[in-house]
PDB file of C-alpha atoms in Angstrom:
ATOM      1  CA  MET A  28       1.540  60.220 -26.990  1.00 44.00           C
ATOM      2  CA  ASN A  29      -1.939  59.949 -25.534  1.00 48.00           C
ATOM      3  CA  LYS A  30      -3.171  58.062 -28.730  1.00 48.00           C
ATOM      4  CA  LEU A  31      -0.312  55.674 -28.383  1.00 44.00           C
ATOM      5  CA  ARG A  32      -1.073  55.062 -24.759  1.00 44.00           C
ATOM      6  CA  PHE A  33      -4.717  54.383 -25.583  1.00 40.00           C
ATOM      7  CA  LEU A  34      -3.780  51.925 -28.264  1.00 41.00           C
ATOM      8  CA  VAL A  35      -1.520  49.821 -25.979  1.00 36.00           C
ATOM      9  CA  LEU A  36      -4.208  49.795 -23.276  1.00 37.00           C
ATOM     10  CA  PHE A  37      -6.729  48.713 -25.890  1.00 40.00           C
ATOM     11  CA  LEU A  38      -4.588  45.895 -27.180  1.00 40.00           C
ATOM     12  CA  LEU A  39      -3.943  44.616 -23.660  1.00 39.00           C
ATOM     13  CA  ALA A  40      -7.620  44.693 -22.809  1.00 39.00           C
ATOM     14  CA  ALA A  41      -8.511  42.854 -26.115  1.00 41.00           C
ATOM     15  CA  HIS A  42      -5.848  40.154 -25.922  1.00 44.00           C
ATOM     16  CA  PRO A  43      -7.014  36.758 -24.674  1.00 46.00           C
ATOM     17  CA  PHE A  44      -5.695  35.887 -21.075  1.00 46.00           C
ATOM     18  CA  VAL A  45      -2.495  33.777 -21.073  1.00 46.00           C
ATOM     19  CA  ASN A  46      -0.821  32.581 -17.860  1.00 47.00           C
ATOM     20  CA  ALA A  47       2.582  34.147 -17.638  1.00 45.00           C
ATOM     21  CA  GLN A  48       4.028  31.179 -15.736  1.00 60.00           C
ATOM     22  CA  THR A  49       3.438  28.508 -18.465  1.00 73.00           C
ATOM     23  CA  SER A  50       2.658  28.410 -22.211  1.00 89.00           C
ATOM     24  CA  ILE A  51       0.076  26.325 -24.043  1.00 95.00           C
ATOM     25  CA  ASN A  52       3.172  24.836 -25.851  1.00 95.00           C
ATOM     26  CA  ASP A  53       4.167  23.136 -22.544  1.00 94.00           C
ATOM     27  CA  TYR A  54       1.005  20.825 -22.833  1.00 95.00           C
ATOM     28  CA  LYS A  55       0.736  17.778 -25.100  1.00 95.00           C
ATOM     29  CA  TYR A  56      -3.077  17.106 -24.892  1.00 96.00           C
ATOM     30  CA  ILE A  57      -6.475  18.815 -24.676  1.00 97.00           C
ATOM     31  CA  VAL A  58      -9.058  16.978 -22.672  1.00 97.00           C
ATOM     32  CA  ILE A  59     -12.756  17.616 -23.554  1.00 97.00           C
ATOM     33  CA  PRO A  60     -15.475  16.970 -20.981  1.00 96.00           C
ATOM     34  CA  LYS A  61     -18.655  15.201 -22.206  1.00 95.00           C
ATOM     35  CA  GLN A  62     -20.729  17.936 -20.525  1.00 95.00           C
ATOM     36  CA  PHE A  63     -19.932  21.510 -19.675  1.00 95.00           C
ATOM     37  CA  GLU A  64     -21.289  23.175 -16.579  1.00 94.00           C
ATOM     38  CA  PHE A  65     -24.113  25.088 -18.255  1.00 93.00           C
ATOM     39  CA  GLN A  66     -25.290  22.115 -20.266  1.00 94.00           C
ATOM     40  CA  LYS A  67     -28.315  19.972 -19.115  1.00 94.00           C
ATOM     41  CA  SER A  68     -27.018  16.815 -20.884  1.00 95.00           C
ATOM     42  CA  GLU A  69     -23.944  15.340 -22.441  1.00 95.00           C
ATOM     43  CA  ASP A  70     -22.967  16.863 -25.711  1.00 94.00           C
ATOM     44  CA  GLN A  71     -26.003  19.202 -25.724  1.00 94.00           C
ATOM     45  CA  TYR A  72     -26.337  21.196 -29.008  1.00 94.00           C
ATOM     46  CA  GLN A  73     -23.227  18.955 -30.200  1.00 94.00           C
ATOM     47  CA  LEU A  74     -20.931  21.560 -28.503  1.00 95.00           C
ATOM     48  CA  ASN A  75     -18.501  19.091 -26.956  1.00 96.00           C
ATOM     49  CA  SER A  76     -17.991  17.190 -30.232  1.00 96.00           C
ATOM     50  CA  LEU A  77     -17.529  20.543 -32.033  1.00 96.00           C
ATOM     51  CA  THR A  78     -14.967  21.569 -29.588  1.00 96.00           C
ATOM     52  CA  LYS A  79     -12.994  18.370 -29.909  1.00 96.00           C
ATOM     53  CA  PHE A  80     -13.329  18.534 -33.736  1.00 97.00           C
ATOM     54  CA  LEU A  81     -11.898  22.168 -33.841  1.00 97.00           C
ATOM     55  CA  PHE A  82      -9.006  21.429 -31.473  1.00 97.00           C
ATOM     56  CA  ASN A  83      -7.843  18.481 -33.630  1.00 96.00           C
ATOM     57  CA  LYS A  84      -8.559  20.354 -36.829  1.00 96.00           C
ATOM     58  CA  TYR A  85      -6.092  23.156 -35.815  1.00 95.00           C
ATOM     59  CA  GLY A  86      -3.139  20.945 -34.866  1.00 95.00           C
ATOM     60  CA  TYR A  87      -3.905  19.969 -31.195  1.00 97.00           C
ATOM     61  CA  THR A  88      -4.379  16.466 -29.840  1.00 96.00           C
ATOM     62  CA  ALA A  89      -7.716  16.384 -28.253  1.00 97.00           C
ATOM     63  CA  PHE A  90      -9.902  13.685 -26.901  1.00 96.00           C
ATOM     64  CA  PHE A  91     -12.960  13.229 -24.548  1.00 96.00           C
ATOM     65  CA  GLU A  92     -12.059  12.511 -20.852  1.00 90.00           C
ATOM     66  CA  ASP A  93     -13.801   9.049 -20.947  1.00 89.00           C
ATOM     67  CA  GLU A  94     -11.897   7.836 -24.107  1.00 91.00           C
ATOM     68  CA  SER A  95      -9.043   5.453 -24.167  1.00 90.00           C
ATOM     69  CA  VAL A  96      -6.059   7.934 -23.610  1.00 90.00           C
ATOM     70  CA  PRO A  97      -2.332   7.683 -24.524  1.00 91.00           C
ATOM     71  CA  SER A  98      -0.222   5.838 -22.016  1.00 89.00           C
ATOM     72  CA  ASP A  99       1.960   8.844 -21.134  1.00 89.00           C
ATOM     73  CA  PHE A 100      -1.146  10.887 -20.294  1.00 90.00           C
ATOM     74  CA  ASN A 101      -2.591   8.049 -18.184  1.00 87.00           C
ATOM     75  CA  GLN A 102       0.598   8.076 -16.173  1.00 86.00           C
ATOM     76  CA  ASN A 103       0.963  11.850 -16.046  1.00 89.00           C
ATOM     77  CA  ARG A 104      -2.336  13.850 -16.251  1.00 90.00           C
ATOM     78  CA  CYS A 105      -0.386  17.114 -16.048  1.00 91.00           C
ATOM     79  CA  LEU A 106       0.559  16.653 -19.641  1.00 93.00           C
ATOM     80  CA  GLY A 107      -2.953  17.690 -20.697  1.00 94.00           C
ATOM     81  CA  LEU A 108      -5.081  20.871 -20.468  1.00 96.00           C
ATOM     82  CA  LYS A 109      -8.759  20.607 -19.754  1.00 96.00           C
ATOM     83  CA  SER A 110     -11.021  22.557 -21.984  1.00 97.00           C
ATOM     84  CA  GLU A 111     -13.870  24.338 -20.216  1.00 96.00           C
ATOM     85  CA  VAL A 112     -16.489  26.165 -22.401  1.00 96.00           C
ATOM     86  CA  LYS A 113     -18.431  28.578 -20.358  1.00 95.00           C
ATOM     87  CA  LYS A 114     -21.379  30.804 -21.105  1.00 92.00           C
ATOM     88  CA  VAL A 115     -20.581  34.452 -20.450  1.00 92.00           C
ATOM     89  CA  LYS A 116     -23.303  36.428 -18.906  1.00 87.00           C
ATOM     90  CA  GLY A 117     -24.074  40.189 -19.571  1.00 75.00           C
ATOM     91  CA  SER A 118     -26.282  40.301 -22.705  1.00 70.00           C
ATOM     92  CA  PHE A 119     -29.847  39.391 -22.912  1.00 75.00           C
ATOM     93  CA  LEU A 120     -30.002  39.267 -26.657  1.00 85.00           C
ATOM     94  CA  LYS A 121     -26.745  37.549 -27.485  1.00 91.00           C
ATOM     95  CA  THR A 122     -25.235  34.126 -26.796  1.00 93.00           C
ATOM     96  CA  LYS A 123     -21.647  34.575 -25.515  1.00 94.00           C
ATOM     97  CA  ILE A 124     -19.090  31.790 -25.235  1.00 95.00           C
ATOM     98  CA  GLN A 125     -15.487  31.644 -23.941  1.00 97.00           C
ATOM     99  CA  ILE A 126     -13.026  28.700 -23.690  1.00 97.00           C
ATOM    100  CA  ASP A 127     -10.620  28.257 -20.763  1.00 97.00           C
ATOM    101  CA  LEU A 128      -7.837  25.797 -20.759  1.00 97.00           C
ATOM    102  CA  LYS A 129      -6.907  24.714 -17.326  1.00 96.00           C
ATOM    103  CA  ASP A 130      -3.944  22.604 -16.014  1.00 93.00           C
ATOM    104  CA  CYS A 131      -4.080  19.620 -13.643  1.00 90.00           C
ATOM    105  CA  LYS A 132      -4.242  21.906 -10.677  1.00 89.00           C
ATOM    106  CA  GLY A 133      -7.086  23.959 -11.954  1.00 92.00           C
ATOM    107  CA  ASN A 134      -5.119  26.995 -12.964  1.00 94.00           C
ATOM    108  CA  ILE A 135      -6.163  28.829 -16.186  1.00 95.00           C
ATOM    109  CA  VAL A 136      -3.320  28.649 -18.712  1.00 95.00           C
ATOM    110  CA  MET A 137      -5.160  30.358 -21.486  1.00 96.00           C
ATOM    111  CA  SER A 138      -8.536  31.831 -22.280  1.00 95.00           C
ATOM    112  CA  SER A 139     -10.108  32.470 -25.636  1.00 96.00           C
ATOM    113  CA  GLN A 140     -11.620  35.554 -26.957  1.00 96.00           C
ATOM    114  CA  ILE A 141     -15.414  35.827 -26.403  1.00 95.00           C
ATOM    115  CA  GLY A 142     -17.429  34.551 -29.240  1.00 95.00           C
ATOM    116  CA  ASP A 143     -21.017  35.924 -29.579  1.00 94.00           C
ATOM    117  CA  THR A 144     -23.979  35.855 -31.777  1.00 94.00           C
ATOM    118  CA  LYS A 145     -27.601  37.102 -31.928  1.00 92.00           C
ATOM    119  CA  GLU A 146     -28.812  33.846 -33.527  1.00 92.00           C
ATOM    120  CA  LYS A 147     -31.974  32.693 -31.786  1.00 91.00           C
ATOM    121  CA  ASP A 148     -31.691  29.014 -32.471  1.00 93.00           C
ATOM    122  CA  TYR A 149     -29.499  27.523 -29.707  1.00 90.00           C
ATOM    123  CA  THR A 150     -27.807  24.883 -31.796  1.00 92.00           C
ATOM    124  CA  LYS A 151     -26.779  27.489 -34.383  1.00 95.00           C
ATOM    125  CA  ALA A 152     -25.975  30.048 -31.905  1.00 94.00           C
ATOM    126  CA  TYR A 153     -23.536  27.860 -29.899  1.00 93.00           C
ATOM    127  CA  ASN A 154     -21.974  26.569 -33.158  1.00 95.00           C
ATOM    128  CA  LEU A 155     -21.291  30.249 -34.318  1.00 96.00           C
ATOM    129  CA  ALA A 156     -20.166  31.443 -30.960  1.00 95.00           C
ATOM    130  CA  ILE A 157     -17.697  28.527 -30.422  1.00 96.00           C
ATOM    131  CA  ARG A 158     -16.175  28.953 -33.785  1.00 96.00           C
ATOM    132  CA  GLU A 159     -15.646  32.681 -33.155  1.00 96.00           C
ATOM    133  CA  ALA A 160     -14.107  32.070 -29.784  1.00 96.00           C
ATOM    134  CA  PHE A 161     -11.932  29.332 -31.293  1.00 96.00           C
ATOM    135  CA  GLN A 162     -10.040  31.850 -33.461  1.00 96.00           C
ATOM    136  CA  THR A 163      -7.848  32.494 -30.481  1.00 96.00           C
ATOM    137  CA  PHE A 164      -6.519  28.815 -30.716  1.00 96.00           C
ATOM    138  CA  GLN A 165      -6.783  28.628 -34.403  1.00 94.00           C
ATOM    139  CA  PHE A 166      -4.257  31.468 -34.981  1.00 94.00           C
ATOM    140  CA  THR A 167      -1.942  30.453 -32.029  1.00 93.00           C
ATOM    141  CA  ASP A 168       1.314  29.076 -33.175  1.00 92.00           C
ATOM    142  CA  TYR A 169       1.008  25.948 -31.098  1.00 95.00           C
ATOM    143  CA  LYS A 170       3.858  23.331 -30.959  1.00 95.00           C
ATOM    144  CA  TYR A 171       4.323  20.956 -28.011  1.00 95.00           C
ATOM    145  CA  VAL A 172       7.624  21.408 -26.146  1.00 93.00           C
ATOM    146  CA  PRO A 173       8.113  19.237 -23.052  1.00 91.00           C
ATOM    147  CA  ASN A 174       8.459  21.132 -19.844  1.00 91.00           C
ATOM    148  CA  GLU A 175      10.448  19.319 -17.100  1.00 87.00           C
ATOM    149  CA  ASN A 176       8.793  21.385 -14.345  1.00 83.00           C
ATOM    150  CA  ILE A 177       5.297  20.172 -15.362  1.00 79.00           C
ATOM    151  CA  ILE A 178       6.459  16.597 -15.564  1.00 78.00           C
ATOM    152  CA  LYS A 179       8.053  16.764 -12.075  1.00 73.00           C
ATOM    153  CA  GLU A 180       4.996  18.388 -10.587  1.00 64.00           C
ATOM    154  CA  SER A 181       2.684  15.692 -11.836  1.00 57.00           C
ATOM    155  CA  PRO A 182       0.280  14.573  -9.156  1.00 54.00           C
ATOM    156  CA  THR A 183       0.683  11.048 -10.659  1.00 51.00           C
ATOM    157  CA  SER A 184       4.510  11.215 -10.079  1.00 50.00           C
ATOM    158  CA  GLN A 185       4.001  12.507  -6.591  1.00 53.00           C
ATOM    159  CA  ALA A 186       1.438   9.706  -5.834  1.00 54.00           C
ATOM    160  CA  ILE A 187       3.936   7.197  -7.052  1.00 54.00           C
ATOM    161  CA  ALA A 188       6.666   8.747  -4.875  1.00 53.00           C
ATOM    162  CA  ILE A 189       4.384   8.803  -1.912  1.00 54.00           C
ATOM    163  CA  SER A 190       3.330   5.057  -2.500  1.00 58.00           C
ATOM    164  CA  GLU A 191       7.064   4.011  -2.739  1.00 60.00           C
ATOM    165  CA  GLU A 192       7.805   5.929   0.408  1.00 67.00           C
ATOM    166  CA  LYS A 193       4.926   4.222   2.201  1.00 69.00           C
ATOM    167  CA  GLU A 194       6.075   0.871   0.888  1.00 71.00           C
ATOM    168  CA  ARG A 195       9.593   1.469   2.225  1.00 74.00           C
ATOM    169  CA  GLU A 196       8.213   2.488   5.583  1.00 78.00           C
ATOM    170  CA  ALA A 197       5.974  -0.549   5.727  1.00 75.00           C
ATOM    171  CA  GLN A 198       8.963  -2.816   4.906  1.00 80.00           C
ATOM    172  CA  GLN A 199      11.056  -1.014   7.689  1.00 81.00           C
ATOM    173  CA  GLU A 200       8.180  -1.560  10.135  1.00 81.00           C
ATOM    174  CA  ILE A 201       7.980  -5.255   9.202  1.00 82.00           C
ATOM    175  CA  GLU A 202      11.780  -5.724   9.763  1.00 83.00           C
ATOM    176  CA  ARG A 203      11.397  -3.855  13.099  1.00 83.00           C
ATOM    177  CA  LEU A 204       8.592  -6.114  14.167  1.00 83.00           C
ATOM    178  CA  LYS A 205      10.496  -9.204  13.173  1.00 82.00           C
ATOM    179  CA  LYS A 206      13.494  -8.136  15.310  1.00 84.00           C
ATOM    180  CA  GLU A 207      11.033  -7.459  18.246  1.00 83.00           C
ATOM    181  CA  VAL A 208       9.524 -10.972  17.931  1.00 83.00           C
ATOM    182  CA  GLU A 209      12.992 -12.480  17.795  1.00 82.00           C
ATOM    183  CA  ALA A 210      13.976 -10.428  20.939  1.00 81.00           C
ATOM    184  CA  LEU A 211      10.838 -11.624  22.717  1.00 82.00           C
ATOM    185  CA  LYS A 212      11.549 -15.220  21.899  1.00 79.00           C
ATOM    186  CA  GLU A 213      15.178 -14.912  23.253  1.00 76.00           C
ATOM    187  CA  LYS A 214      13.811 -13.215  26.323  1.00 75.00           C
ATOM    188  CA  GLU A 215      11.208 -15.986  26.878  1.00 75.00           C
ATOM    189  CA  GLU A 216      13.908 -18.694  26.536  1.00 70.00           C
ATOM    190  CA  VAL A 217      16.185 -16.797  29.071  1.00 64.00           C
ATOM    191  CA  GLU A 218      13.183 -16.379  31.540  1.00 68.00           C
ATOM    192  CA  LYS A 219      12.333 -20.118  31.171  1.00 64.00           C
ATOM    193  CA  VAL A 220      15.909 -21.048  31.960  1.00 59.00           C
ATOM    194  CA  ALA A 221      15.989 -18.529  34.828  1.00 59.00           C
ATOM    195  CA  ALA A 222      12.768 -19.970  36.235  1.00 59.00           C
ATOM    196  CA  ILE A 223      14.290 -23.478  36.242  1.00 55.00           C
ATOM    197  CA  VAL A 224      17.465 -22.272  37.850  1.00 54.00           C
ATOM    198  CA  GLU A 225      15.868 -19.895  40.366  1.00 57.00           C
ATOM    199  CA  LYS A 226      12.761 -21.917  41.256  1.00 56.00           C
ATOM    200  CA  PRO A 227      13.510 -25.577  40.528  1.00 58.00           C
ATOM    201  CA  ASP A 228      10.988 -26.776  43.153  1.00 63.00           C
ATOM    202  CA  GLU A 229       8.134 -24.955  41.372  1.00 63.00           C
ATOM    203  CA  VAL A 230       9.160 -26.468  38.001  1.00 58.00           C
ATOM    204  CA  ILE A 231       9.498 -29.902  39.412  1.00 63.00           C
ATOM    205  CA  LYS A 232       6.132 -29.640  41.159  1.00 67.00           C
ATOM    206  CA  VAL A 233       4.489 -28.621  37.877  1.00 65.00           C
ATOM    207  CA  GLN A 234       6.139 -31.597  36.011  1.00 65.00           C
ATOM    208  CA  GLU A 235       5.103 -33.915  38.818  1.00 67.00           C
ATOM    209  CA  GLU A 236       1.517 -32.825  38.732  1.00 71.00           C
ATOM    210  CA  LYS A 237       1.401 -33.229  34.867  1.00 66.00           C
ATOM    211  CA  VAL A 238       2.804 -36.815  35.289  1.00 65.00           C
ATOM    212  CA  LYS A 239       0.422 -37.735  38.121  1.00 66.00           C
ATOM    213  CA  ALA A 240      -2.536 -36.493  36.050  1.00 65.00           C
ATOM    214  CA  ALA A 241      -1.508 -38.468  33.012  1.00 60.00           C
ATOM    215  CA  VAL A 242      -0.823 -41.687  35.157  1.00 59.00           C
ATOM    216  CA  GLU A 243      -4.177 -41.375  36.888  1.00 59.00           C
ATOM    217  CA  GLU A 244      -5.813 -41.573  33.364  1.00 54.00           C
ATOM    218  CA  LEU A 245      -4.243 -44.948  32.807  1.00 51.00           C
ATOM    219  CA  SER A 246      -6.173 -47.941  34.242  1.00 42.00           C
ATOM    220  CA  VAL A 247      -3.056 -49.997  34.910  1.00 43.00           C
ATOM    221  CA  ILE A 248       0.694 -49.413  34.676  1.00 46.00           C
ATOM    222  CA  GLU A 249       0.915 -51.965  31.920  1.00 46.00           C
ATOM    223  CA  ALA A 250      -0.957 -49.431  29.645  1.00 43.00           C
ATOM    224  CA  VAL A 251       2.303 -47.409  29.611  1.00 46.00           C
ATOM    225  CA  GLU A 252       4.729 -48.290  26.805  1.00 47.00           C
ATOM    226  CA  THR A 253       7.271 -50.534  28.444  1.00 47.00           C
ATOM    227  CA  VAL A 254      10.710 -51.057  27.306  1.00 44.00           C
ATOM    228  CA  LYS A 255      12.231 -53.698  29.507  1.00 46.00           C
ATOM    229  CA  GLU A 256      14.631 -55.231  27.124  1.00 53.00           C
ATOM    230  CA  ASP A 257      16.874 -52.198  27.198  1.00 76.00           C
ATOM    231  CA  ILE A 258      18.681 -52.258  30.557  1.00 87.00           C
ATOM    232  CA  LEU A 259      20.031 -48.832  31.622  1.00 89.00           C
ATOM    233  CA  TYR A 260      22.636 -48.207  34.345  1.00 88.00           C
ATOM    234  CA  ALA A 261      22.793 -45.187  36.568  1.00 89.00           C
ATOM    235  CA  GLN A 262      26.476 -43.883  37.141  1.00 91.00           C
ATOM    236  CA  PRO A 263      26.792 -41.255  39.950  1.00 91.00           C
ATOM    237  CA  ILE A 264      28.047 -37.800  38.853  1.00 91.00           C
ATOM    238  CA  ASP A 265      27.901 -34.449  40.537  1.00 88.00           C
ATOM    239  CA  ASN A 266      24.335 -33.404  41.151  1.00 90.00           C
ATOM    240  CA  GLY A 267      22.866 -36.546  39.599  1.00 92.00           C
ATOM    241  CA  PHE A 268      23.522 -39.550  37.495  1.00 93.00           C
ATOM    242  CA  GLN A 269      24.780 -40.417  34.025  1.00 93.00           C
ATOM    243  CA  ILE A 270      22.466 -43.106  32.360  1.00 91.00           C
ATOM    244  CA  VAL A 271      24.270 -45.516  29.889  1.00 90.00           C
ATOM    245  CA  ASP A 272      23.103 -48.667  28.247  1.00 88.00           C
ATOM    246  CA  THR A 273      24.902 -52.017  27.976  1.00 83.00           C
ATOM    247  CA  GLU A 274      27.451 -50.873  25.209  1.00 84.00           C
ATOM    248  CA  PRO A 275      27.992 -48.638  27.425  1.00 82.00           C
ATOM    249  CA  LYS A 276      26.726 -45.564  25.679  1.00 88.00           C
ATOM    250  CA  LYS A 277      25.484 -42.502  27.383  1.00 89.00           C
ATOM    251  CA  VAL A 278      21.743 -42.192  27.088  1.00 90.00           C
ATOM    252  CA  MET A 279      20.881 -39.200  29.187  1.00 93.00           C
ATOM    253  CA  ILE A 280      21.883 -37.257  32.305  1.00 94.00           C
ATOM    254  CA  LEU A 281      19.558 -37.142  35.302  1.00 92.00           C
ATOM    255  CA  LEU A 282      19.850 -34.114  37.706  1.00 94.00           C
ATOM    256  CA  ASP A 283      18.758 -34.128  41.270  1.00 91.00           C
ATOM    257  CA  SER A 284      15.239 -32.474  41.730  1.00 87.00           C
ATOM    258  CA  GLY A 285      15.331 -32.190  45.413  1.00 86.00           C
ATOM    259  CA  ILE A 286      12.504 -34.773  45.628  1.00 89.00           C
ATOM    260  CA  SER A 287      13.086 -38.377  46.442  1.00 87.00           C
ATOM    261  CA  ASP A 288      12.968 -40.789  43.478  1.00 89.00           C
ATOM    262  CA  MET A 289      12.457 -37.900  40.902  1.00 91.00           C
ATOM    263  CA  TYR A 290      15.153 -36.525  38.517  1.00 93.00           C
ATOM    264  CA  ILE A 291      15.159 -33.950  35.783  1.00 93.00           C
ATOM    265  CA  VAL A 292      16.386 -35.133  32.394  1.00 93.00           C
ATOM    266  CA  LYS A 293      19.086 -32.626  31.308  1.00 92.00           C
ATOM    267  CA  GLY A 294      18.388 -30.854  27.964  1.00 90.00           C
ATOM    268  CA  LYS A 295      14.818 -32.187  27.599  1.00 89.00           C
ATOM    269  CA  ASP A 296      11.395 -31.168  28.902  1.00 90.00           C
ATOM    270  CA  ALA A 297      11.267 -34.560  30.896  1.00 91.00           C
ATOM    271  CA  ILE A 298      11.634 -36.208  34.155  1.00 93.00           C
ATOM    272  CA  VAL A 299      12.302 -39.766  35.535  1.00 92.00           C
ATOM    273  CA  TYR A 300      10.559 -40.752  38.524  1.00 92.00           C
ATOM    274  CA  LYS A 301       9.710 -43.958  40.466  1.00 89.00           C
ATOM    275  CA  LYS A 302       6.167 -45.351  40.422  1.00 86.00           C
ATOM    276  CA  GLU A 303       5.674 -48.240  42.775  1.00 84.00           C
ATOM    277  CA  SER A 304       8.435 -50.524  41.786  1.00 84.00           C
ATOM    278  CA  SER A 305       9.028 -49.196  38.289  1.00 87.00           C
ATOM    279  CA  TRP A 306      10.881 -46.200  36.889  1.00 91.00           C
ATOM    280  CA  VAL A 307       8.908 -44.074  34.476  1.00 91.00           C
ATOM    281  CA  TYR A 308      10.337 -41.683  31.802  1.00 90.00           C
ATOM    282  CA  ALA A 309       7.833 -38.739  31.240  1.00 90.00           C
ATOM    283  CA  GLU A 310       8.443 -36.133  28.395  1.00 90.00           C
ATOM    284  CA  ASN A 311       6.442 -33.259  27.114  1.00 88.00           C
ATOM    285  CA  SER A 312       6.275 -32.642  23.388  1.00 83.00           C
ATOM    286  CA  VAL A 313       4.079 -31.120  20.649  1.00 82.00           C
ATOM    287  CA  ASN A 314       2.009 -34.218  20.800  1.00 82.00           C
ATOM    288  CA  GLY A 315       1.431 -34.048  24.435  1.00 83.00           C
ATOM    289  CA  LEU A 316       2.824 -36.143  27.359  1.00 85.00           C
ATOM    290  CA  THR A 317       4.670 -39.405  26.551  1.00 86.00           C
ATOM    291  CA  LEU A 318       5.157 -42.026  29.300  1.00 87.00           C
ATOM    292  CA  LYS A 319       7.288 -45.171  29.202  1.00 87.00           C
ATOM    293  CA  VAL A 320       8.577 -47.559  31.827  1.00 90.00           C
ATOM    294  CA  ILE A 321      12.396 -47.954  31.629  1.00 91.00           C
ATOM    295  CA  ASN A 322      14.534 -50.731  33.010  1.00 90.00           C
ATOM    296  CA  LEU A 323      16.807 -48.643  35.250  1.00 89.00           C
ATOM    297  CA  LYS A 324      19.305 -49.981  37.606  1.00 88.00           C
ATOM    298  CA  PHE A 325      20.946 -47.904  40.273  1.00 85.00           C
TER     299      PHE A 325
END
């Protein structure tokens, strides 16, 4: 019984480390760095090229991390394992090498046995040690079988999901801002109308000042566009006059402003006022203030 227990413990200690959560068969590719941590330069002692060669030789799909990679791996980096060759310390006279295969989160999925040699020449020593360590993967019955959990946990997939969520949030924010702008516009229109209704004197005063400033810039009244051939007639209505032409056709409505000889034009940013012996139509537009003398008869 003691001998059997000793044998089981020995086999457990000698067996290469394998992550119990996942299997090497869950991964489609092996990615080889161009330089391992203990190396002083890329592919020193041709160790990286040899590692790639051995993985491909024994049925794996391996490539350097800076090579052109398959499209599915480019979209989902969790499909591959990163091969990390490390130098094992503990012996002054031997070169010891072990290979770890890590997933996209940095977890070790599988480790090789330790390959060692007493060879003094470094190039030969690393070649011999890596081949001995590689026996673990050489005799592993590897066959890729897709694992849905690994695919779902892909950082790339998560990043895409996050990006899509951010895009949705951004679009929602844009729609919210659009509604706020429309609400503000409506509020401004309401406030403008309310200002005219509640404070007509102030509005009229502003309009009058604009007109006076514009008229003062004119050297003579003749500089204003004059349309005397169109005779207009004022017909009294509640709170003002209806202006018609000779057809008669309604041209506009003038509302009392509270100021003598000055009327507000209904529905327009305009007024009609008397300047000396002439009636002037003044209107604000995107092009500025427009003035013209009208032939108005009361």
